C-alpha cells in the first residue's frame, strides 16, 4: 500500500469523524454530543432511558463504550498530562467538584497528572468584600502586599479543596458488595503533593507601571515533580511562585500550566475553557472546530487581531487565553493540547477516551490526512 488508510491515523484509532471530510460531518452531531442531548445526557440518544417496570437499561451501551475506550486507556497509561482548571471557575463549587472527580479517575487509570488550579474569581470576590480595587494593567494584576496575602489565602483554600476531593475512597456499599477487606485502613484515593515547584521572577516595571509582587514563571522544578509522579502521586500547582531570593509572587496559572507542560515534556496539555462572560477575549466555543493544526490555530489568532510576535501569554488583554496557551505549548514541544467545555459533565473523559472527543484539539502531528505507509502500519 502506498499510503495509510484514510480512516486511520497515528492516534492508533479511527478518525473522530469516521474518516469523512470535516465539512461533511456537520455540526449537529457534535452539538448534540457536547451540549447535552436526549434526557440531558452528553451522549444524546446513545444512553437509553430507564426501562419500564424498574428494569435496568440495556447494558450493551456501557459494554460497548468501555470496549471502545480500552485502546485509549492503554495508550494514555504512564503518560504525563497537565490539566488546567482556570480561575474563573473557582467560585463554582459544584462544577469544580465534577472536574476533580474526572481528574481523580484519570489518575486511577494510571495517567501521570499535574493539576494546575487558578483562583481569580475567588480572589476578586475577596477583594470586593474587603473594599479593595482589583488593579489590572494590560490584563495583568498589580499585586501589592495586601493583594498577595489574599492570593496566598485563596491558594490555600483551593489546595484544601483539591485534597478533600481527592481523598474520597470507596463507599462502604462498594466495599461490602465486592468483598474488599473491611479490617484494613483505606487510604485516600489519590495522594496529592504540592510545594515550592514554581520558580518565578518579578514582572517589574513595564510601561512605567510597577507590578510589585506580580511574578512571571521562569521554570518549574522538573526533577522533584517527576519524582512525585514516579511515586504515583498527583502533583498540584497553583498561582504562587517563588523567586531565587525567597520572595513569594503572584503568577498567572496559564503561564504555570504552559511552562510545566513544556518543561515536563508532557504528552498533553488539557485546558478547561473559561465562562464566556469572564473575558471579552474568549473565542466562542461554537466556533472552535474539533481539530486544529498548529498552523491553523496561529491563523485563527491572527484573524482575532493578535500579533504573533513574542510570548502570547504576556498580552493577556489581547488574546483568547485558552487558544494562546495551547499554541505556546505546541510551539514548545507539547504534541497535543485540548480545550474542553467544563459545562459538559465528563468532558475530560469524553475528549480523551472516546473516538470523536468533545472539545478542540491543537496538534503538531498528523491527525487527519494521508502519509506514506510505514512497515509498522502493517
Coordinates of N, CA and C in Angstrom, one line a residue, residues 14-210:
X14 N -9.5 5.1 14.8 CA -10.2 5.7 13.7 C -10.3 7.2 13.9
X15 N -10.5 7.9 12.8 CA -10.7 9.4 12.8 C -11.9 9.7 13.6
X16 N -11.9 10.9 14.2 CA -13.0 11.3 15.0 C -14.3 11.3 14.2
X17 N -14.3 11.6 13.0 CA -15.5 11.7 12.1 C -15.6 10.5 11.2
X18 N -14.9 9.4 11.6 CA -15.1 8.2 10.8 C -14.4 8.3 9.4
X19 N -13.5 9.2 9.2 CA -12.7 9.3 8.0 C -13.4 10.2 7.0
X20 N -14.5 10.8 7.2 CA -15.2 11.7 6.3 C -14.6 13.1 6.4
X21 N -14.6 13.8 5.3 CA -14.1 15.2 5.4 C -14.9 16.0 6.5
X22 N -14.2 16.9 7.2 CA -14.9 17.5 8.4 C -16.1 18.3 7.9
X23 N -16.1 18.9 6.7 CA -17.2 19.7 6.3 C -18.4 18.8 6.1
X24 N -18.2 17.5 5.8 CA -19.4 16.6 5.5 C -19.9 16.1 6.8
X25 N -19.2 16.2 7.9 CA -19.7 15.7 9.1 C -20.8 16.5 9.7
X26 N -20.8 17.8 9.5 CA -21.8 18.7 10.0 C -21.6 19.0 11.5
X27 N -22.4 20.0 12.0 CA -22.2 20.4 13.4 C -23.2 19.8 14.3
X28 N -24.3 19.2 13.7 CA -25.4 18.8 14.6 C -25.0 17.7 15.5
X29 N -24.2 16.7 15.0 CA -23.8 15.6 15.9 C -23.0 16.1 17.0
X30 N -22.0 17.0 16.8 CA -21.2 17.5 17.8 C -21.9 18.3 18.8
X31 N -22.9 19.1 18.3 CA -23.7 20.0 19.2 C -24.5 19.1 20.1
X32 N -25.1 18.0 19.6 CA -25.8 17.2 20.5 C -25.0 16.5 21.5
X33 N -23.8 16.1 21.1 CA -22.9 15.4 22.0 C -22.3 16.3 23.1
X34 N -21.9 17.5 22.7 CA -21.2 18.4 23.6 C -22.1 19.3 24.4
X35 N -23.3 19.5 24.0 CA -24.2 20.4 24.7 C -25.3 19.6 25.5
X36 N -25.3 18.3 25.3 CA -26.3 17.6 26.0 C -27.5 17.2 25.1
X37 N -27.8 15.9 25.0 CA -28.8 15.5 24.1 C -30.0 15.1 24.8
X38 N -30.6 14.0 24.4 CA -31.9 13.5 25.0 C -31.6 13.2 26.4
X39 N -32.6 13.5 27.3 CA -32.6 13.3 28.7 C -31.5 14.0 29.4
X40 N -30.9 15.0 28.7 CA -29.8 15.8 29.4 C -28.5 15.1 29.4
X41 N -28.3 13.9 28.8 CA -27.0 13.3 28.8 C -26.1 13.8 27.7
X42 N -24.8 13.8 28.0 CA -23.9 14.4 27.0 C -23.9 13.5 25.7
X43 N -24.2 12.3 25.8 CA -24.2 11.4 24.6 C -25.4 11.5 23.8
X44 N -26.4 12.4 24.1 CA -27.6 12.4 23.4 C -28.4 11.1 23.5
X45 N -28.8 10.6 22.4 CA -29.7 9.4 22.4 C -28.9 8.1 22.6
X46 N -27.6 8.2 22.8 CA -26.8 7.0 22.9 C -27.1 6.3 24.3
X47 N -27.5 7.0 25.3 CA -27.8 6.4 26.6 C -29.3 6.3 26.7
X48 N -29.9 5.0 26.8 CA -31.3 4.8 26.8 C -31.9 5.2 28.1
X49 N -33.2 5.6 28.1 CA -33.9 5.9 29.3 C -34.1 4.6 30.1
X50 N -34.4 4.8 31.4 CA -34.7 3.6 32.2 C -35.9 2.8 31.6
X51 N -35.8 1.5 31.7 CA -36.8 0.7 31.1 C -38.0 0.7 32.0
X52 N -39.2 0.4 31.5 CA -40.4 0.4 32.3 C -40.4 -0.8 33.2
X53 N -41.1 -0.6 34.4 CA -41.2 -1.6 35.4 C -39.9 -1.7 36.2
X54 N -39.0 -0.7 36.2 CA -37.9 -0.7 37.1 C -36.7 -1.6 36.6
X55 N -36.8 -2.1 35.4 CA -35.7 -2.9 34.9 C -34.6 -2.1 34.5
X56 N -33.4 -2.6 34.5 CA -32.2 -1.9 34.2 C -32.1 -1.7 32.7
X57 N -31.5 -0.5 32.2 CA -31.4 -0.3 30.8 C -30.5 -1.4 30.2
X58 N -30.5 -1.5 28.9 CA -29.7 -2.4 28.2 C -28.2 -2.1 28.5
X59 N -27.5 -3.1 29.1 CA -26.1 -2.9 29.5 C -25.1 -2.8 28.3
X60 N -25.7 -3.1 27.1 CA -24.8 -3.2 25.9 C -24.1 -1.9 25.6
X61 N -24.8 -0.7 25.9 CA -24.2 0.6 25.7 C -22.9 0.7 26.5
X62 N -23.1 0.4 27.8 CA -21.9 0.5 28.7 C -20.8 -0.4 28.3
X63 N -21.1 -1.6 27.9 CA -20.1 -2.6 27.5 C -19.4 -2.1 26.2
X64 N -20.1 -1.6 25.3 CA -19.5 -1.2 24.0 C -18.6 0.0 24.2
X65 N -19.1 1.0 25.0 CA -18.3 2.2 25.3 C -17.0 1.8 26.0
X66 N -17.1 0.9 27.0 CA -15.9 0.5 27.7 C -14.9 -0.2 26.8
X67 N -15.4 -1.0 25.9 CA -14.5 -1.7 25.0 C -13.9 -0.7 24.0
X68 N -14.7 0.3 23.6 CA -14.1 1.4 22.7 C -13.0 2.2 23.4
X69 N -13.2 2.4 24.7 CA -12.3 3.2 25.5 C -11.0 2.4 25.8
X70 N -11.0 1.1 25.7 CA -9.9 0.3 26.2 C -8.6 0.7 25.5
X71 N -8.6 0.9 24.2 CA -7.4 1.3 23.4 C -6.8 2.6 23.9
X72 N -7.7 3.6 24.2 CA -7.2 4.9 24.7 C -6.7 4.7 26.1
X73 N -7.3 3.9 26.9 CA -6.8 3.7 28.3 C -5.4 3.2 28.2
X74 N -5.2 2.2 27.4 CA -3.8 1.6 27.2 C -2.8 2.6 26.7
X75 N -3.3 3.4 25.7 CA -2.4 4.4 25.1 C -2.0 5.5 26.1
X76 N -2.9 6.0 27.0 CA -2.6 7.1 27.9 C -1.9 6.6 29.1
X77 N -1.8 5.3 29.4 CA -1.2 4.9 30.6 C 0.3 5.3 30.7
X78 N 0.7 5.8 31.8 CA 2.1 6.3 32.1 C 2.5 7.5 31.3
X79 N 1.5 8.2 30.6 CA 1.8 9.4 30.0 C 1.6 10.6 31.0
X80 N 2.3 11.7 30.7 CA 2.1 12.9 31.6 C 1.2 13.9 31.0
X81 N 0.1 14.2 31.7 CA -0.9 15.1 31.2 C -0.9 16.3 32.2
X82 N -0.9 17.5 31.7 CA -1.1 18.7 32.6 C -2.5 19.2 32.3
X83 N -3.3 19.2 33.4 CA -4.7 19.6 33.3 C -4.9 20.9 34.1
X84 N -5.4 21.9 33.4 CA -5.6 23.2 34.0 C -7.1 23.6 34.2
X85 N -7.4 24.0 35.4 CA -8.7 24.5 35.8 C -8.6 26.0 36.0
X86 N -9.1 26.8 35.2 CA -8.8 28.3 35.3 C -9.5 28.9 36.4
X87 N -9.0 30.1 36.8 CA -9.5 30.8 38.0 C -11.0 31.2 37.9
X88 N -11.5 31.6 36.7 CA -12.9 32.0 36.7 C -13.9 30.9 37.1
X89 N -13.4 29.6 37.2 CA -14.3 28.5 37.6 C -14.2 28.3 39.1
X90 N -13.3 29.0 39.8 CA -13.0 28.7 41.2 C -14.2 29.0 42.1
X91 N -15.1 29.8 41.7 CA -16.3 30.1 42.6 C -17.5 29.4 42.1
X92 N -17.3 28.2 41.4 CA -18.4 27.4 41.0 C -18.2 26.0 41.6
X93 N -18.5 25.8 42.9 CA -18.1 24.6 43.6 C -18.6 23.3 43.1
X94 N -19.9 23.3 42.6 CA -20.5 22.1 42.1 C -19.8 21.7 40.8
X95 N -19.6 22.6 39.9 CA -18.9 22.3 38.7 C -17.5 21.8 38.9
X96 N -16.7 22.5 39.8 CA -15.4 22.1 40.0 C -15.3 20.8 40.7
X97 N -16.2 20.4 41.5 CA -16.2 19.1 42.2 C -16.3 18.0 41.1
X98 N -17.1 18.2 40.1 CA -17.2 17.2 39.0 C -15.9 17.1 38.2
X99 N -15.2 18.3 38.0 CA -13.9 18.3 37.3 C -12.9 17.5 38.1
X100 N -12.9 17.7 39.5 CA -11.9 17.0 40.3 C -12.2 15.5 40.2
X101 N -13.5 15.1 40.2 CA -13.8 13.7 40.1 C -13.3 13.1 38.8
X102 N -13.4 13.8 37.7 CA -12.8 13.3 36.5 C -11.3 13.2 36.5
X103 N -10.7 14.2 37.1 CA -9.2 14.2 37.3 C -8.8 13.0 38.1
X104 N -9.5 12.7 39.2 CA -9.2 11.5 40.0 C -9.3 10.2 39.2
X105 N -10.3 10.1 38.4 CA -10.5 8.9 37.5 C -9.3 8.8 36.5
X106 N -8.9 9.9 36.0 CA -7.8 9.9 35.1 C -6.5 9.4 35.8
X107 N -6.3 9.8 37.0 CA -5.2 9.3 37.8 C -5.4 7.8 38.1
X108 N -6.6 7.4 38.4 CA -6.8 5.9 38.6 C -6.5 5.1 37.4
X109 N -6.6 5.7 36.2 CA -6.3 4.9 35.0 C -4.8 5.0 34.7
X110 N -4.0 5.4 35.7 CA -2.5 5.4 35.6 C -1.9 6.4 34.7
X111 N -2.6 7.6 34.6 CA -2.1 8.7 33.9 C -1.3 9.5 34.9
X112 N -0.2 10.0 34.6 CA 0.6 10.9 35.4 C 0.1 12.3 35.3
X113 N -0.6 12.8 36.3 CA -1.4 14.0 36.3 C -0.7 15.1 37.0
X114 N -0.5 16.3 36.4 CA -0.2 17.5 37.0 C -1.4 18.4 36.9
X115 N -2.0 18.8 38.0 CA -3.2 19.6 38.1 C -2.8 21.1 38.4
X116 N -3.2 22.0 37.5 CA -2.9 23.4 37.7 C -4.2 24.1 38.0
X117 N -4.3 24.8 39.1 CA -5.6 25.4 39.5 C -5.4 27.0 39.6
X118 N -6.4 27.7 39.2 CA -6.4 29.1 39.3 C -7.4 29.5 40.3
X119 N -7.4 30.8 40.8 CA -8.4 31.2 41.8 C -8.8 32.6 41.6
X120 N -8.8 33.1 40.4 CA -9.1 34.6 40.1 C -10.5 35.0 40.5
X121 N -11.5 34.1 40.3 CA -12.8 34.5 40.7 C -13.0 34.7 42.2
X122 N -12.4 33.8 43.0 CA -12.5 33.9 44.4 C -11.6 35.1 44.9
X123 N -10.5 35.3 44.2 CA -9.6 36.5 44.5 C -10.4 37.8 44.4
X124 N -11.1 37.9 43.3 CA -11.9 39.1 43.0 C -13.0 39.3 44.0
X125 N -13.7 38.2 44.4 CA -14.7 38.2 45.4 C -14.2 38.7 46.8
X126 N -13.0 38.2 47.2 CA -12.5 38.7 48.5 C -12.0 40.1 48.4
X127 N -11.5 40.5 47.3 CA -11.1 42.0 47.1 C -12.3 42.8 47.3
X128 N -13.4 42.4 46.7 CA -14.7 43.2 46.8 C -15.2 43.3 48.2
X129 N -15.1 42.1 48.9 CA -15.6 42.1 50.3 C -14.8 43.0 51.2
X130 N -13.5 43.1 50.9 CA -12.6 43.9 51.7 C -12.6 45.4 51.2
X131 N -13.3 45.7 50.2 CA -13.3 47.1 49.7 C -12.1 47.5 49.0
X132 N -11.4 46.5 48.4 CA -10.1 46.8 47.7 C -10.4 46.7 46.2
X133 N -9.6 47.5 45.4 CA -9.8 47.5 44.0 C -8.9 46.4 43.4
X134 N -9.4 45.8 42.3 CA -8.7 44.8 41.6 C -7.9 45.6 40.5
X135 N -6.6 45.9 40.8 CA -5.8 46.7 39.9 C -5.3 45.8 38.7
X136 N -5.6 46.2 37.5 CA -5.1 45.5 36.3 C -4.5 46.5 35.3
X137 N -3.4 46.2 34.7 CA -2.9 47.0 33.7 C -2.5 46.0 32.5
X138 N -3.1 46.2 31.4 CA -2.9 45.4 30.2 C -3.3 43.9 30.5
X139 N -4.3 43.7 31.4 CA -4.7 42.4 31.7 C -4.0 41.7 32.8
X140 N -2.9 42.3 33.2 CA -2.1 41.7 34.3 C -2.5 42.4 35.7
X141 N -2.5 41.6 36.7 CA -2.7 42.2 38.0 C -1.5 42.9 38.6
X142 N -1.8 44.0 39.3 CA -0.8 44.7 40.1 C -1.0 44.2 41.5
X143 N 0.0 43.4 42.0 CA -0.2 42.7 43.3 C 0.7 43.5 44.4
X144 N -0.1 44.1 45.3 CA 0.6 44.7 46.4 C 0.6 43.8 47.6
X145 N 1.1 44.2 48.7 CA 1.2 43.3 49.9 C -0.1 42.7 50.3
X146 N -1.1 43.6 50.3 CA -2.5 43.2 50.8 C -3.0 42.2 49.8
X147 N -2.8 42.4 48.5 CA -3.4 41.5 47.5 C -2.6 40.2 47.5
X148 N -1.3 40.2 47.8 CA -0.6 38.9 47.9 C -1.1 38.1 49.0
X149 N -1.4 38.7 50.2 CA -1.9 37.9 51.3 C -3.2 37.2 50.9
X150 N -4.0 37.9 50.1 CA -5.3 37.3 49.7 C -5.0 36.2 48.7
X151 N -4.0 36.4 47.8 CA -3.7 35.3 46.9 C -3.2 34.1 47.6
X152 N -2.4 34.3 48.6 CA -1.9 33.1 49.4 C -3.1 32.4 50.1
X153 N -4.0 33.2 50.6 CA -5.2 32.6 51.3 C -6.0 31.8 50.3
X154 N -6.3 32.3 49.1 CA -7.0 31.7 48.1 C -6.3 30.4 47.6
X155 N -5.0 30.4 47.5 CA -4.3 29.2 47.1 C -4.4 28.1 48.1
X156 N -4.3 28.5 49.4 CA -4.5 27.6 50.5 C -5.9 26.9 50.4
X157 N -6.9 27.7 50.2 CA -8.3 27.2 50.2 C -8.4 26.3 49.0
X158 N -7.9 26.6 47.8 CA -8.0 25.8 46.7 C -7.3 24.4 46.9
X159 N -6.1 24.5 47.6 CA -5.3 23.3 47.8 C -6.1 22.4 48.7
X160 N -6.7 22.9 49.8 CA -7.5 22.1 50.7 C -8.7 21.5 49.9
X161 N -9.3 22.3 49.0 CA -10.4 21.8 48.2 C -10.0 20.6 47.4
X162 N -8.8 20.7 46.7 CA -8.3 19.6 45.9 C -8.1 18.4 46.8
X163 N -7.4 18.6 47.9 CA -7.0 17.4 48.7 C -8.3 16.8 49.3
X164 N -9.3 17.5 49.6 CA -10.5 17.0 50.1 C -11.2 16.1 49.0
X165 N -11.3 16.7 47.8 CA -11.9 16.0 46.7 C -11.2 14.7 46.3
X166 N -9.8 14.7 46.4 CA -9.0 13.5 46.1 C -9.0 12.5 47.2
X167 N -9.5 12.8 48.4 CA -9.5 11.9 49.5 C -10.7 10.9 49.6
X168 N -11.6 11.1 48.6 CA -12.8 10.2 48.6 C -12.3 8.8 48.3
X169 N -12.7 7.8 49.1 CA -12.3 6.4 48.9 C -13.6 5.7 48.5
X170 N -13.5 4.4 48.4 CA -14.7 3.6 48.0 C -15.8 3.6 49.1
X171 N -17.0 3.8 48.7 CA -18.1 3.8 49.7 C -18.3 2.4 50.3
X172 N -18.8 2.4 51.5 CA -18.9 1.1 52.2 C -19.8 0.1 51.5
X173 N -20.8 0.6 50.7 CA -21.6 -0.3 49.9 C -20.8 -1.1 48.9
X174 N -19.8 -0.4 48.3 CA -19.0 -1.0 47.3 C -18.0 -2.0 48.0
X175 N -17.5 -1.6 49.1 CA -16.6 -2.5 49.9 C -17.3 -3.8 50.2
X176 N -18.5 -3.7 50.7 CA -19.3 -4.9 51.1 C -19.6 -5.7 49.9
X177 N -20.1 -5.1 48.8 CA -20.6 -5.8 47.6 C -19.5 -6.6 47.0
X178 N -18.2 -6.0 46.9 CA -17.2 -6.7 46.2 C -16.2 -7.4 47.1
X179 N -16.5 -7.5 48.4 CA -15.7 -8.3 49.3 C -14.4 -7.8 49.7
X180 N -14.2 -6.5 49.6 CA -12.9 -5.9 50.0 C -12.7 -6.1 51.5
X181 N -11.5 -6.2 51.9 CA -11.2 -6.4 53.3 C -11.7 -5.2 54.1
X182 N -12.5 -5.5 55.2 CA -13.1 -4.4 56.0 C -12.2 -4.2 57.2
X183 N -11.1 -4.9 57.4 CA -10.3 -4.7 58.5 C -9.1 -3.9 58.2
X184 N -8.9 -3.4 57.0 CA -7.8 -2.6 56.6 C -8.2 -1.1 56.6
X185 N -7.2 -0.3 56.8 CA -7.4 1.2 56.7 C -7.3 1.6 55.2
X186 N -8.4 2.3 54.8 CA -8.4 2.7 53.4 C -7.8 4.1 53.3
X187 N -6.7 4.1 52.5 CA -6.0 5.4 52.3 C -6.8 6.2 51.3
X188 N -6.5 7.5 51.2 CA -7.2 8.4 50.3 C -7.0 7.9 48.9
X189 N -8.0 8.1 48.0 CA -7.9 7.6 46.6 C -6.7 8.1 45.9
X190 N -6.3 9.4 46.1 CA -5.2 10.0 45.3 C -4.3 10.7 46.3
X191 N -3.1 10.4 46.3 CA -2.1 11.2 47.1 C -1.7 12.5 46.4
X192 N -2.1 13.6 47.0 CA -1.8 14.9 46.4 C -0.6 15.5 47.0
X193 N 0.3 16.0 46.1 CA 1.5 16.7 46.5 C 1.6 18.1 46.0
X194 N 1.9 19.1 46.8 CA 2.2 20.4 46.3 C 3.4 20.9 47.0
X195 N 4.0 22.0 46.5 CA 5.2 22.6 47.2 C 5.8 23.7 46.4
X196 N 7.0 24.0 46.7 CA 7.7 25.2 46.0 C 8.3 24.8 44.7
X197 N 7.4 24.3 43.8 CA 7.8 23.8 42.5 C 8.0 24.8 41.4
X198 N 7.4 26.1 41.7 CA 7.4 27.1 40.6 C 8.5 28.1 40.9
X199 N 9.4 28.3 40.0 CA 10.4 29.3 40.1 C 10.0 30.6 39.3
X200 N 9.9 31.7 40.0 CA 9.4 32.9 39.3 C 10.3 34.1 39.5
X201 N 10.0 35.2 38.8 CA 10.8 36.4 39.0 C 9.8 37.6 38.9
X202 N 10.2 38.7 39.5 CA 9.3 39.9 39.5 C 9.0 40.3 38.0
X203 N 7.8 40.6 37.8 CA 7.4 41.2 36.5 C 8.1 42.6 36.3
X204 N 8.2 43.3 37.4 CA 9.0 44.5 37.4 C 8.2 45.7 36.9
X205 N 8.8 46.7 36.4 CA 8.2 47.9 35.9 C 8.1 47.8 34.3
X206 N 6.9 47.8 33.9 CA 6.6 47.6 32.4 C 5.7 48.8 32.0
X207 N 6.2 49.5 31.0 CA 5.4 50.7 30.5 C 5.2 51.7 31.6
X208 N 6.1 51.8 32.5 CA 6.0 52.8 33.6 C 5.2 52.4 34.8
X209 N 4.7 51.1 34.7 CA 3.8 50.6 35.8 C 4.6 49.6 36.6
X210 N 4.7 49.8 37.9 CA 5.3 48.8 38.8 C 4.3 47.8 39.2

